Amino acid sequence: MIDTASHFAAEISAGIPSSLPEPKQPDQSFSHAPKRKDILSNEEKVLALKNALRYFPKAWHSTLAPEFAQELKDYGRIYMYRFMPEYEMYARPINEYPAKSQQAAAIMLMIQNNLDPAVAQHPQELITYGGNGAVFQNWAQYLLTMQYLSEMTEEQSLHMYSGHPMGLFPSHPDAPRVVVTNGMVIPNYSKPDDWEKFNALGVSQYGQMTAGSYMYIGPQGIVHGTTITVLNALRKVGREPNSGALFVTAGLGGMSGAQPKAGNIAGCVSVTAEVNPAASRKRHEQGWVDELIDDIDELVSRVKKATTGKETVSIAYEGNVVEVWEAFEREGIYVDLGSDQTSLHNPWAGGYYPVQLGFEEANEMMANDPDKFHDLVQESLRRHADAVNKHTAKGTYFFDYGNAFLLEASRAGAEVMNPQPSIGREFKYPSYVQDIMGPMCFDYGFGPFRWVCTSGKAEDLEATDKIATKVLSELAAKAPDEIRQQMEDNIRWIIAAGENKMVVGSQARILYADSEGRIKIAQAFNQAIKEGKIGPVVLGRDHHDVSGTDSPYRETSNIYDGSQFTADMAIQNVIGDSFRGATWVSIHNGGGVGWGEVINGGFGMLLDGTEDSNRRLANMLLYDVNNGIARRSWARNEGAVFAIKREMQRSPGLKITLPEETDLDLSNLI
Ligand SMILES: NC(=O)c1ccc[n+]([C@@H]2O[C@H](COP(=O)([O-])OP(=O)(O)OC[C@H]3O[C@@H](n4cnc5c(N)ncnc54)[C@H](O)[C@@H]3O)[C@@H](O)[C@H]2O)c1
């Protein structure tokens, strides 16, 4: 593989090469996206080919057309493998990118990080995570985008339509350099099959949350969020760390694999069931789970010993989670916390394995007899919910982990509905956002703030960790009681972050912080850059945050004024950030819970040590967090009312409409 700096720069600047490269096959050493549904009519297939060919000179069409037709047939998509670059794909130090604008170079770095094979799930199909979370739809879009970024000035903005670079438009230095939209469709055309069709045509893509917004930072983000959830769930049931509390859950996959590590950090005994032995062994080898047990009786006696001995230990049960819930009920084992992270957003194609079948048997049946498989999944879900219900009747605290467990269980006819339903409380059990993440974090403005050191140096990351610890410790010393616990949890996290060695790809860090914390940390970074102590830093966040995402069963599930199905907040957020100084902004349909189910957005901002950076960060971060707090406060969420009043005292110019509570018994009037 040729990879000299000058060759790399020349390739980037060339965009689509001037002579036709040799054909390439997907490299079998990488993981590849599954074949997609054959959804286009013959007429639409012709249109998909025409759409793909418009990126290339006419003289190449007769060569490329049959090749692209074959890709469409073999994979259900046209990825244009022939145009995959020769150079290695990873986040280089920012000064290695050929660019006229440092902001544009920072975006190139972030794009390459999202496509780095060490980071991305299916790198050659340009998918970063979540099975279909795409950065681009095809390699022509990647090449053109990088070329535009290499030549753009700070008097231009690049507009990205679902991976397609529409082009550079004249703008001004304070405007975002890039504006990204992914999967934005007319609402009536937002069913999953609409996505399959538009994506196969090459006109839309599923950007997930941080895939199509160039802000993915590998697995550390999920560990932090999961730790916060488990830690606070234990507090909710009044259990101290290292007191032998028991947490039962399922899934050791992509995100769910963070559960045992979080259980250990929170100081409990955790049992995570996993039907796929390859997944449980991988997590064990990686040190993410302490012990593997494949016999249910052995599990029962090990758990009794661990809880009695007040151990902190994570155990993977190699089998079905339903067996665990049923065995613990039979054996009288008290479960303090319960949840589930099987992939129930995708129940019929391997997201959930029914208890009646072995793992291999299930894999065969879902392909060969999908109707029978469907029935067995639903029967298993009813058994699953029955067993959980028996535990919760004894006091277990069970929560839905944003994986659609309650939704699918209810569709299967399981007893999970709230006997006295109210708006937003249709189910018997809460979601993790309703009870934990929403009222304890999002309502106060705490969310997954993150940064990337663009020098690529580990010592820069270490320096930023120290700066963030210092800033947070100063803030915690004078924090009001309502948020002191959050501050202290985050200080503990950042102090241990380096030791946890969770960097994969770019030198990145995640930290839950509120508006004041994010601004003060960013100002301190900018000062350190100005003094030459560290290189430029990119700021960003997950879309799963205070203001970025409208998602009625997840991020906004703790909104009870009926507005949880509206998406004004996410749209306002991206517009508001864009004219307050973001370096790039993005807004997506889908992400986390599926196409049509959510609107989510985010930003990236380059800090370069200048006064301009200082002005932009203060203005934009204040809005980026407080937009969501204002909306949560208008929905009468107590924590958010407290947080927005506090922010108004601190921030001149901020004046938010506050809700008036009524004491009247209004039901008499209806
Ligand atoms: N971690 C988080 O913070 C978070 C937040 C929101 C939503 N989620 C949701 O959690 C779910 C899991 O995400 P993931 O990335 O880990 O998915 P994944 O598909 O990689 O992992 C799920 C695992 O569950 C296992 N499994 C399925 N059925 C089982 C059963 N009956 N018993 C035991 N194991 C079983 C599968 O073998 C698989 O390894 C998704 O629906 C995701 O949207 C996670």
XYZ file of C-alpha atoms and ligand atoms in Angstrom:
714
model
C 0.000 0.000 0.000
C 1.523 3.369 -1.079
C 1.216 5.943 1.665
C 3.720 8.735 1.441
C 2.456 12.113 2.589
C 2.791 13.671 -0.878
C 1.039 10.758 -2.561
C -1.789 10.985 -0.039
C -2.142 14.742 -0.578
C -2.120 14.336 -4.353
C -4.776 11.600 -4.241
C -7.028 13.703 -2.022
C -6.707 16.757 -4.247
C -7.411 14.701 -7.374
C -10.871 13.590 -6.199
C -12.222 11.184 -8.800
C -9.012 10.076 -10.575
C -8.386 11.321 -14.106
C -7.759 7.818 -15.451
C -9.988 4.858 -14.694
C -8.544 2.789 -11.820
C -8.333 -1.010 -12.021
C -11.403 -2.896 -10.765
C -11.304 -3.958 -7.091
C -13.059 -6.657 -5.113
C -14.127 -6.242 -1.482
C -11.328 -7.355 0.860
C -12.520 -10.476 2.686
C -10.417 -9.711 5.762
C -12.956 -6.971 6.631
C -16.490 -7.356 7.900
C -19.011 -6.573 5.155
C -22.562 -5.242 5.139
C -25.192 -7.947 4.566
C -26.790 -8.184 1.126
C -29.666 -5.705 1.096
C -33.215 -6.465 0.063
C -33.926 -6.602 -3.695
C -36.501 -3.819 -3.619
C -36.231 -1.907 -6.910
C -38.344 -2.557 -10.014
C -36.415 -3.015 -13.279
C -37.171 0.560 -14.236
C -35.871 1.749 -10.848
C -32.722 -0.369 -11.260
C -32.003 1.484 -14.495
C -32.484 4.733 -12.622
C -30.047 3.579 -9.881
C -27.428 2.880 -12.575
C -27.989 6.259 -14.238
C -27.662 7.893 -10.836
C -24.355 6.130 -10.182
C -22.918 6.912 -13.614
C -23.512 10.655 -13.293
C -20.376 10.902 -11.125
C -18.112 9.809 -14.005
C -17.065 10.896 -17.525
C -19.175 9.448 -20.350
C -16.167 7.594 -21.782
C -16.152 5.287 -18.743
C -19.856 4.485 -18.745
C -19.706 1.368 -20.914
C -17.101 -0.139 -18.555
C -18.729 0.946 -15.317
C -22.401 0.255 -16.136
C -22.157 -3.595 -16.156
C -19.911 -3.521 -13.093
C -22.358 -1.362 -11.140
C -25.279 -3.509 -12.326
C -23.463 -6.536 -10.901
C -22.895 -4.760 -7.553
C -26.581 -3.889 -7.389
C -27.433 -7.540 -8.020
C -24.861 -8.970 -5.580
C -25.208 -6.495 -2.724
C -28.461 -4.610 -3.300
C -26.394 -1.377 -3.445
C -23.785 0.250 -5.689
C -20.724 0.903 -3.534
C -18.296 1.499 -6.452
C -15.554 -0.690 -4.935
C -13.255 0.119 -7.894
C -12.872 3.655 -6.505
C -11.744 2.695 -2.990
C -8.561 4.664 -2.304
C -5.159 2.933 -2.193
C -3.901 4.859 0.823
C -4.569 3.722 4.380
C -7.718 5.034 5.985
C -7.242 6.542 9.443
C -7.292 9.950 11.175
C -3.966 11.563 10.330
C -2.537 14.534 12.251
C -4.395 17.617 11.013
C -1.382 19.168 9.265
C -1.083 16.168 6.917
C -4.305 17.068 5.129
C -3.973 19.166 1.990
C -6.287 22.090 2.762
C -6.683 25.856 2.504
C -8.852 25.932 5.624
C -7.868 24.296 8.912
C -11.562 23.818 9.662
C -11.929 21.808 6.464
C -8.833 19.764 7.372
C -10.411 18.934 10.759
C -13.516 17.634 8.986
C -11.350 15.476 6.673
C -9.681 13.985 9.762
C -13.045 13.179 11.334
C -14.372 11.601 8.110
C -11.319 9.369 7.831
C -11.684 8.333 11.467
C -15.273 7.211 10.819
C -14.034 5.051 7.925
C -10.911 3.659 9.642
C -11.193 -0.179 9.577
C -10.186 -0.203 13.277
C -13.232 1.954 14.004
C -15.810 1.215 11.307
C -18.053 -1.855 11.275
C -18.163 -2.395 7.465
C -15.451 0.012 6.244
C -15.607 -0.859 2.537
C -19.351 -0.225 2.413
C -18.676 3.103 4.211
C -20.687 1.959 7.265
C -19.399 3.075 10.669
C -21.759 1.286 13.081
C -25.227 -0.055 13.756
C -25.353 -2.216 10.610
C -26.395 0.607 8.297
C -24.983 3.841 9.784
C -23.342 5.321 6.706
C -20.835 8.122 6.152
C -21.361 8.014 2.371
C -23.397 5.869 -0.003
C -20.520 5.159 -2.370
C -16.826 5.820 -2.930
C -17.391 8.537 -5.552
C -19.087 10.649 -2.880
C -16.131 10.143 -0.550
C -13.571 11.126 -3.202
C -15.468 14.223 -4.294
C -16.124 15.357 -0.722
C -12.463 15.097 0.244
C -11.500 17.026 -2.892
C -13.975 19.806 -2.117
C -12.698 20.006 1.448
C -9.107 20.219 0.234
C -9.820 23.191 -2.022
C -12.439 25.149 -0.086
C -11.687 28.477 1.567
C -13.320 30.020 4.630
C -15.515 32.028 2.275
C -17.316 28.838 1.191
C -19.600 26.138 2.659
C -20.019 22.569 1.437
C -23.572 21.183 1.422
C -23.929 17.417 1.911
C -27.146 15.653 0.875
C -27.110 12.147 2.434
C -23.458 11.567 1.555
C -23.641 13.386 -1.769
C -21.589 16.607 -1.920
C -23.949 18.978 -3.727
C -21.149 21.500 -3.943
C -19.393 24.532 -2.546
C -21.451 27.683 -2.133
C -20.022 31.119 -1.307
C -20.572 31.988 2.385
C -18.452 33.687 5.086
C -15.859 32.748 7.760
C -18.424 32.506 10.568
C -20.681 30.110 8.629
C -20.366 26.333 9.060
C -17.860 24.926 6.579
C -20.130 21.907 6.067
C -23.892 21.431 6.396
C -24.959 17.762 6.511
C -28.431 16.311 6.083
C -29.025 12.558 6.139
C -32.219 10.695 5.325
C -34.424 13.777 5.331
C -37.592 12.756 3.496
C -41.166 13.917 3.224
C -42.752 12.464 6.420
C -45.280 10.249 4.631
C -42.397 8.463 2.866
C -40.450 7.509 5.958
C -41.226 3.790 6.389
C -38.286 1.334 6.568
C -38.924 0.127 3.009
C -38.812 3.717 1.754
C -35.267 3.873 3.099
C -34.356 0.587 1.381
C -35.627 2.001 -1.887
C -34.124 5.491 -1.715
C -30.786 4.100 -0.543
C -30.722 1.515 -3.361
C -31.471 4.345 -5.823
C -28.493 6.242 -4.393
C -30.515 9.269 -3.300
C -30.677 8.943 0.502
C -28.876 7.284 3.376
C -29.276 6.317 7.031
C -26.648 8.379 8.836
C -27.294 6.744 12.252
C -26.286 9.385 14.813
C -22.546 9.984 14.676
C -21.721 7.975 11.509
C -23.090 10.409 8.951
C -22.036 13.374 11.074
C -18.350 12.358 11.309
C -18.396 12.316 15.128
C -18.079 8.618 16.059
C -15.330 7.954 18.610
C -15.446 4.184 19.097
C -16.684 2.213 22.112
C -15.704 4.541 24.972
C -18.811 6.687 24.490
C -21.120 3.830 25.263
C -19.190 2.674 28.349
C -19.556 6.063 29.972
C -23.304 6.340 29.285
C -23.954 2.775 30.440
C -21.953 3.343 33.644
C -23.988 6.446 34.430
C -27.193 4.475 33.892
C -26.225 1.472 36.044
C -24.730 3.664 38.774
C -27.862 5.784 39.041
C -30.203 2.783 38.801
C -28.420 1.287 41.820
C -28.830 4.577 43.668
C -32.527 4.507 42.821
C -32.932 1.184 44.602
C -30.817 2.412 47.501
C -27.876 0.062 46.998
C -24.305 1.095 47.744
C -21.360 -0.027 45.593
C -19.778 -3.344 46.733
C -22.834 -4.381 48.732
C -23.671 -7.487 46.680
C -26.463 -5.910 44.598
C -27.446 -8.050 41.590
C -28.008 -6.733 38.031
C -29.468 -9.110 35.412
C -29.479 -8.261 31.722
C -28.752 -9.664 28.251
C -26.526 -8.947 25.276
C -22.760 -8.797 24.873
C -22.794 -7.254 21.408
C -21.714 -3.852 20.045
C -23.252 -1.530 22.621
C -24.605 -4.083 25.053
C -21.068 -5.408 25.646
C -20.469 -2.341 27.829
C -22.897 -3.614 30.501
C -20.519 -5.885 32.484
C -17.791 -3.227 32.529
C -20.340 -0.688 33.752
C -21.514 -3.181 36.408
C -17.958 -3.531 37.648
C -17.369 0.230 37.754
C -20.667 0.607 39.654
C -19.585 -2.124 42.099
C -22.287 -4.796 41.706
C -22.681 -8.441 40.702
C -23.822 -8.502 37.082
C -25.147 -11.423 35.065
C -25.325 -10.799 31.321
C -26.833 -13.558 29.209
C -25.543 -13.987 25.664
C -26.679 -16.709 23.257
C -23.850 -16.263 20.787
C -20.713 -17.917 22.209
C -18.512 -15.955 19.762
C -19.792 -12.691 21.288
C -19.403 -13.779 24.941
C -15.899 -15.203 24.379
C -14.763 -12.093 22.521
C -15.893 -9.889 25.416
C -14.196 -12.230 27.899
C -10.910 -12.165 25.945
C -11.086 -8.367 25.740
C -11.467 -8.195 29.520
C -14.948 -6.678 29.342
C -16.512 -9.503 31.370
C -14.827 -11.454 34.187
C -16.273 -14.967 34.103
C -18.006 -17.261 31.594
C -20.568 -19.853 32.764
C -22.569 -22.094 30.443
C -24.470 -24.195 32.999
C -27.554 -22.738 34.664
C -27.096 -24.601 37.987
C -23.505 -23.481 38.173
C -24.676 -19.923 37.490
C -27.186 -20.103 40.342
C -24.607 -21.232 42.899
C -21.963 -18.765 41.662
C -24.424 -15.866 41.925
C -25.495 -16.872 45.446
C -21.844 -16.921 46.503
C -21.104 -13.577 44.805
C -24.040 -11.699 46.317
C -23.486 -13.130 49.793
C -19.776 -12.348 49.591
C -20.550 -8.794 48.361
C -18.244 -9.339 45.398
C -17.870 -6.979 42.470
C -17.880 -9.354 39.542
C -19.321 -9.608 36.046
C -20.545 -12.992 34.852
C -21.535 -13.893 31.306
C -24.114 -16.655 31.062
C -23.669 -18.424 27.738
C -27.313 -19.076 27.040
C -30.721 -17.477 26.772
C -31.698 -14.672 29.139
C -35.166 -16.165 29.658
C -33.522 -19.196 31.318
C -31.772 -16.864 33.753
C -34.914 -14.979 34.789
C -36.798 -18.275 35.245
C -34.003 -20.047 37.164
C -33.476 -17.109 39.536
C -37.215 -17.081 40.254
C -37.232 -20.849 40.967
C -34.188 -20.554 43.215
C -35.427 -17.479 45.078
C -32.531 -15.264 44.001
C -33.427 -11.612 44.544
C -32.556 -9.376 41.587
C -32.036 -5.698 42.424
C -31.847 -4.355 38.859
C -33.045 -5.834 35.609
C -32.857 -4.770 31.991
C -32.300 -6.133 28.494
C -30.121 -5.175 25.569
C -30.934 -7.807 23.011
C -31.433 -6.101 19.633
C -35.204 -5.978 19.713
C -35.242 -3.076 17.267
C -34.558 -5.926 14.794
C -36.491 -8.925 16.216
C -36.982 -11.125 13.131
C -33.466 -11.216 11.703
C -31.195 -12.142 14.594
C -31.782 -9.348 17.089
C -33.627 -11.620 19.544
C -33.125 -15.381 19.972
C -36.167 -17.286 21.272
C -35.605 -19.511 24.305
C -37.155 -22.586 22.628
C -34.300 -22.843 20.084
C -30.542 -23.295 20.233
C -28.429 -20.566 18.625
C -27.648 -22.424 15.362
C -31.169 -23.789 15.106
C -32.535 -20.243 15.379
C -30.171 -18.950 12.684
C -31.444 -21.612 10.301
C -35.104 -21.104 11.069
C -35.073 -17.317 10.660
C -33.859 -17.777 7.054
C -35.787 -20.948 6.146
C -39.066 -20.638 8.037
C -39.485 -16.960 8.953
C -43.196 -17.297 9.878
C -42.532 -20.027 12.444
C -39.537 -18.065 13.735
C -41.738 -15.013 14.161
C -44.208 -17.016 16.288
C -41.453 -18.476 18.459
C -39.957 -15.022 19.090
C -43.335 -13.742 20.239
C -43.932 -16.789 22.459
C -40.465 -16.350 23.973
C -41.126 -12.670 24.626
C -44.318 -13.545 26.501
C -42.359 -16.048 28.661
C -39.562 -13.496 29.100
C -41.965 -10.780 30.297
C -43.825 -13.241 32.590
C -40.585 -14.163 34.340
C -39.561 -10.508 34.693
C -43.017 -9.673 36.095
C -42.590 -12.285 38.843
C -39.336 -10.631 39.913
C -40.689 -7.100 39.800
C -43.637 -8.219 41.962
C -40.987 -8.918 44.622
C -39.328 -5.521 44.194
C -36.879 -5.798 41.285
C -36.403 -2.483 39.453
C -36.684 -3.238 35.713
C -36.073 -0.675 32.966
C -36.182 -0.724 29.153
C -32.777 0.040 27.680
C -33.906 1.802 24.502
C -33.891 -1.532 22.605
C -37.676 -1.736 22.025
C -38.102 -4.617 24.532
C -41.377 -3.252 25.868
C -42.660 -2.304 22.427
C -42.015 -5.771 20.950
C -43.179 -7.578 24.088
C -46.430 -5.599 23.942
C -46.845 -6.453 20.248
C -46.395 -10.114 21.219
C -49.266 -9.770 23.706
C -47.075 -9.948 26.837
C -48.288 -8.352 30.045
C -46.217 -5.209 29.956
C -48.860 -2.533 29.609
C -49.443 -0.043 32.396
C -52.789 -0.903 34.062
C -53.333 2.848 34.499
C -51.754 4.317 31.384
C -51.085 8.016 31.036
C -49.424 10.085 28.315
C -45.854 8.782 27.952
C -46.473 5.996 30.499
C -48.123 3.355 28.327
C -45.892 0.590 29.651
C -45.633 -1.011 33.058
C -41.881 -0.262 33.226
C -39.949 2.927 32.495
C -37.259 3.420 29.877
C -33.746 4.318 31.030
C -34.286 7.887 29.792
C -37.627 8.274 31.602
C -36.270 7.326 34.998
C -32.533 7.888 34.859
C -30.879 9.655 31.947
C -33.692 12.203 31.455
C -34.405 13.457 34.981
C -30.865 12.996 36.311
C -28.784 14.140 33.326
C -30.543 15.647 30.300
C -32.925 17.886 32.279
C -29.904 19.487 33.978
C -27.969 19.770 30.713
C -25.550 16.895 31.367
C -24.763 15.058 28.167
C -22.031 13.319 26.201
C -19.723 16.187 25.336
C -16.645 14.934 23.478
C -13.427 16.143 21.938
C -10.716 14.956 19.567
C -7.057 16.077 19.691
C -6.241 16.737 16.048
C -2.481 16.424 16.541
C -3.111 12.689 16.991
C -0.812 12.769 20.036
C -1.661 10.740 23.150
C 0.077 13.388 25.293
C -2.365 16.023 24.021
C -5.258 13.840 25.138
C -3.634 13.384 28.525
C -3.189 17.152 28.821
C -6.860 17.755 27.947
C -7.950 15.157 30.542
C -6.019 17.085 33.181
C -7.485 20.408 32.077
C -11.022 18.992 32.163
C -10.469 17.463 35.630
C -9.228 20.785 36.994
C -12.139 22.755 35.534
C -14.754 20.258 36.761
C -13.224 20.077 40.253
C -13.436 23.884 40.554
C -17.057 23.840 39.385
C -18.008 20.925 41.651
C -16.706 22.777 44.705
C -19.430 25.382 44.295
C -22.122 23.303 42.554
C -25.652 23.258 44.025
C -26.804 19.988 45.631
C -28.998 19.133 42.633
C -25.998 18.561 40.367
C -23.098 17.817 42.730
C -23.475 14.033 42.360
C -23.290 14.273 38.548
C -20.197 16.447 38.779
C -18.472 14.018 41.116
C -19.326 10.975 38.957
C -17.839 12.723 35.953
C -14.677 13.767 37.756
C -14.203 10.135 38.813
C -14.693 9.053 35.190
C -12.234 11.529 33.692
C -9.551 10.757 36.283
C -9.785 7.047 35.394
C -10.346 7.606 31.663
C -6.689 7.376 30.664
C -6.166 4.167 32.680
C -9.214 2.561 31.062
C -7.374 2.808 27.706
C -10.453 3.061 25.579
C -9.089 5.072 22.674
C -9.787 3.396 19.336
C -8.947 5.503 16.288
C -8.555 9.235 16.923
C -7.329 10.624 20.276
C -10.819 11.240 21.620
C -12.535 11.602 24.963
C -16.142 11.679 26.160
C -17.307 13.414 29.295
C -20.813 14.115 30.582
C -20.914 17.857 31.330
C -23.543 20.582 31.554
C -23.562 23.896 29.710
C -21.278 25.674 32.192
C -18.874 22.719 32.315
C -18.714 22.348 28.521
C -18.044 26.074 28.024
C -15.401 26.345 30.752
C -13.586 23.202 29.571
C -13.633 24.435 25.958
C -12.315 27.868 27.000
C -9.473 26.211 28.924
C -8.618 24.034 25.891
C -8.583 27.106 23.646
C -6.208 28.864 26.036
C -3.867 25.826 26.081
C -3.901 25.790 22.252
C -3.096 29.521 22.183
C -0.145 28.930 24.526
C 1.116 26.141 22.257
C 0.677 23.459 24.937
C -1.600 21.320 22.747
C -2.647 21.270 19.082
C -6.112 22.238 17.787
C -9.089 20.381 19.278
C -12.389 19.378 17.694
C -15.396 19.635 20.016
C -18.588 17.691 19.455
C -21.137 15.447 21.108
C -23.283 12.411 20.556
C -26.693 13.150 19.036
C -28.090 11.206 22.057
C -28.037 14.358 24.191
C -30.052 17.076 25.916
C -31.119 19.014 22.804
C -29.993 17.114 19.708
C -32.592 14.367 19.489
C -36.359 14.134 19.356
C -37.152 10.435 19.871
C -40.428 9.645 21.677
C -39.345 6.293 23.169
C -35.791 7.304 24.003
C -34.199 10.753 24.328
C -37.502 12.592 24.723
C -39.412 9.804 26.472
C -39.449 11.847 29.687
C -41.452 14.635 28.046
C -45.030 14.404 29.283
C -46.788 17.452 27.821
C -47.719 15.571 24.649
C -44.873 17.066 22.604
C -42.682 13.964 22.590
C -43.718 13.227 18.983
C -42.720 16.665 17.716
C -39.262 17.353 16.290
C -38.967 21.126 16.635
C -36.180 20.882 19.207
C -33.757 18.910 17.018
C -34.428 21.150 13.997
C -34.116 24.355 16.032
C -30.899 22.996 17.458
C -29.148 22.441 14.186
C -30.260 25.774 12.760
C -29.348 27.597 15.973
C -25.895 25.993 16.180
C -25.174 26.712 12.540
C -25.303 30.509 12.879
C -23.635 30.582 16.286
C -20.295 29.298 15.096
C -20.371 25.519 14.520
C -17.694 24.334 12.090
C -20.146 21.768 10.781
C -23.730 20.794 11.587
C -25.830 17.753 10.761
C -29.458 16.698 10.986
C -30.684 13.124 10.428
C -33.832 11.076 10.076
C -33.349 7.821 12.006
C -30.428 7.008 14.268
C -30.432 4.637 17.228
C -34.032 3.522 17.029
C -34.661 3.433 13.285
C -35.682 5.308 10.185
C -38.861 7.314 10.709
C -38.700 6.991 14.512
C -36.409 9.899 15.380
C -34.878 13.179 14.213
C -31.394 13.830 15.560
C -28.652 16.352 15.025
C -25.206 17.406 16.110
C -22.271 19.680 15.473
C -18.496 19.789 15.276
C -16.399 22.804 16.207
C -12.690 23.358 15.706
C -10.847 25.231 18.464
C -7.656 26.787 17.124
C -6.595 29.003 20.039
C -7.943 32.233 18.527
C -10.322 34.855 19.910
C -12.749 33.825 17.169
C -12.872 30.316 18.652
C -13.531 31.766 22.101
C -16.421 33.856 20.832
C -17.948 30.994 18.864
C -17.685 28.354 21.559
C -19.299 30.493 24.247
C -22.171 31.510 22.008
C -22.839 28.126 20.445
C -22.398 25.801 23.439
C -24.708 27.957 25.549
C -27.447 27.580 22.941
C -26.650 23.965 22.089
C -27.373 22.806 25.651
C -29.958 25.329 26.807
C -32.236 24.912 23.808
C -33.052 21.423 25.128
C -33.260 22.500 28.763
C -35.716 25.261 27.799
C -37.918 22.739 25.965
C -37.721 20.253 28.847
C -38.563 23.035 31.272
C -41.572 24.109 29.169
C -42.720 20.469 29.431
C -42.750 21.126 33.223
C -39.749 18.880 34.028
C -38.658 19.987 37.488
C -34.904 19.586 37.033
C -35.020 21.527 33.784
C -36.990 24.397 35.381
C -34.294 24.587 38.068
C -31.476 24.414 35.489
C -32.868 27.042 33.126
C -33.591 29.497 35.976
C -29.993 29.059 37.158
C -28.684 29.595 33.633
C -30.762 32.794 33.229
C -29.134 34.215 36.359
C -25.726 33.434 34.941
C -26.226 34.399 31.296
C -27.306 37.918 30.370
C -29.474 37.914 27.279
C -31.041 34.532 28.019
C -34.751 34.930 28.685
C -36.843 31.772 28.541
C -40.620 31.333 28.723
C -41.338 29.463 31.965
C -44.376 27.237 32.588
C -46.955 28.047 35.250
C -48.153 24.952 37.135
C -51.849 24.751 37.880
C -53.319 23.455 41.148
C -56.789 22.918 39.671
C -58.313 19.446 39.349
C -59.009 19.729 35.630
C -60.471 16.260 35.112
C -63.722 17.559 36.665
C -64.114 19.872 33.674
C -63.955 17.139 31.037
N -25.961 0.708 25.356
C -26.729 1.721 25.185
O -26.470 2.790 25.759
C -27.949 1.649 24.361
C -28.708 2.792 24.286
C -29.878 2.735 23.583
C -30.253 1.586 22.953
N -29.505 0.475 22.989
C -30.042 -0.716 22.295
O -29.537 -1.942 22.796
C -29.662 -2.951 21.788
C -28.379 -3.730 21.675
O -27.379 -3.030 20.949
P -26.046 -3.777 20.457
O -25.288 -2.800 19.632
O -25.359 -4.372 21.611
O -26.651 -4.939 19.542
P -26.019 -6.348 19.137
O -26.972 -6.936 18.171
O -24.597 -6.166 18.765
O -26.072 -7.208 20.513
C -27.220 -7.833 21.042
C -26.820 -9.209 21.570
O -27.934 -9.840 22.179
C -27.795 -11.257 21.990
N -29.104 -11.889 22.197
C -30.196 -11.808 21.399
N -31.222 -12.486 21.935
C -30.796 -12.989 23.103
C -31.420 -13.741 24.110
N -32.714 -14.104 24.046
N -30.685 -14.103 25.196
C -29.383 -13.740 25.302
N -28.736 -13.019 24.352
C -29.443 -12.634 23.281
C -27.276 -11.358 20.571
O -26.621 -12.602 20.343
C -26.341 -10.165 20.475
O -24.987 -10.507 20.707
C -30.056 -2.227 20.510
O -31.425 -2.380 20.282
C -29.698 -0.779 20.825
O -30.447 0.156 20.056
C -28.348 0.482 23.676
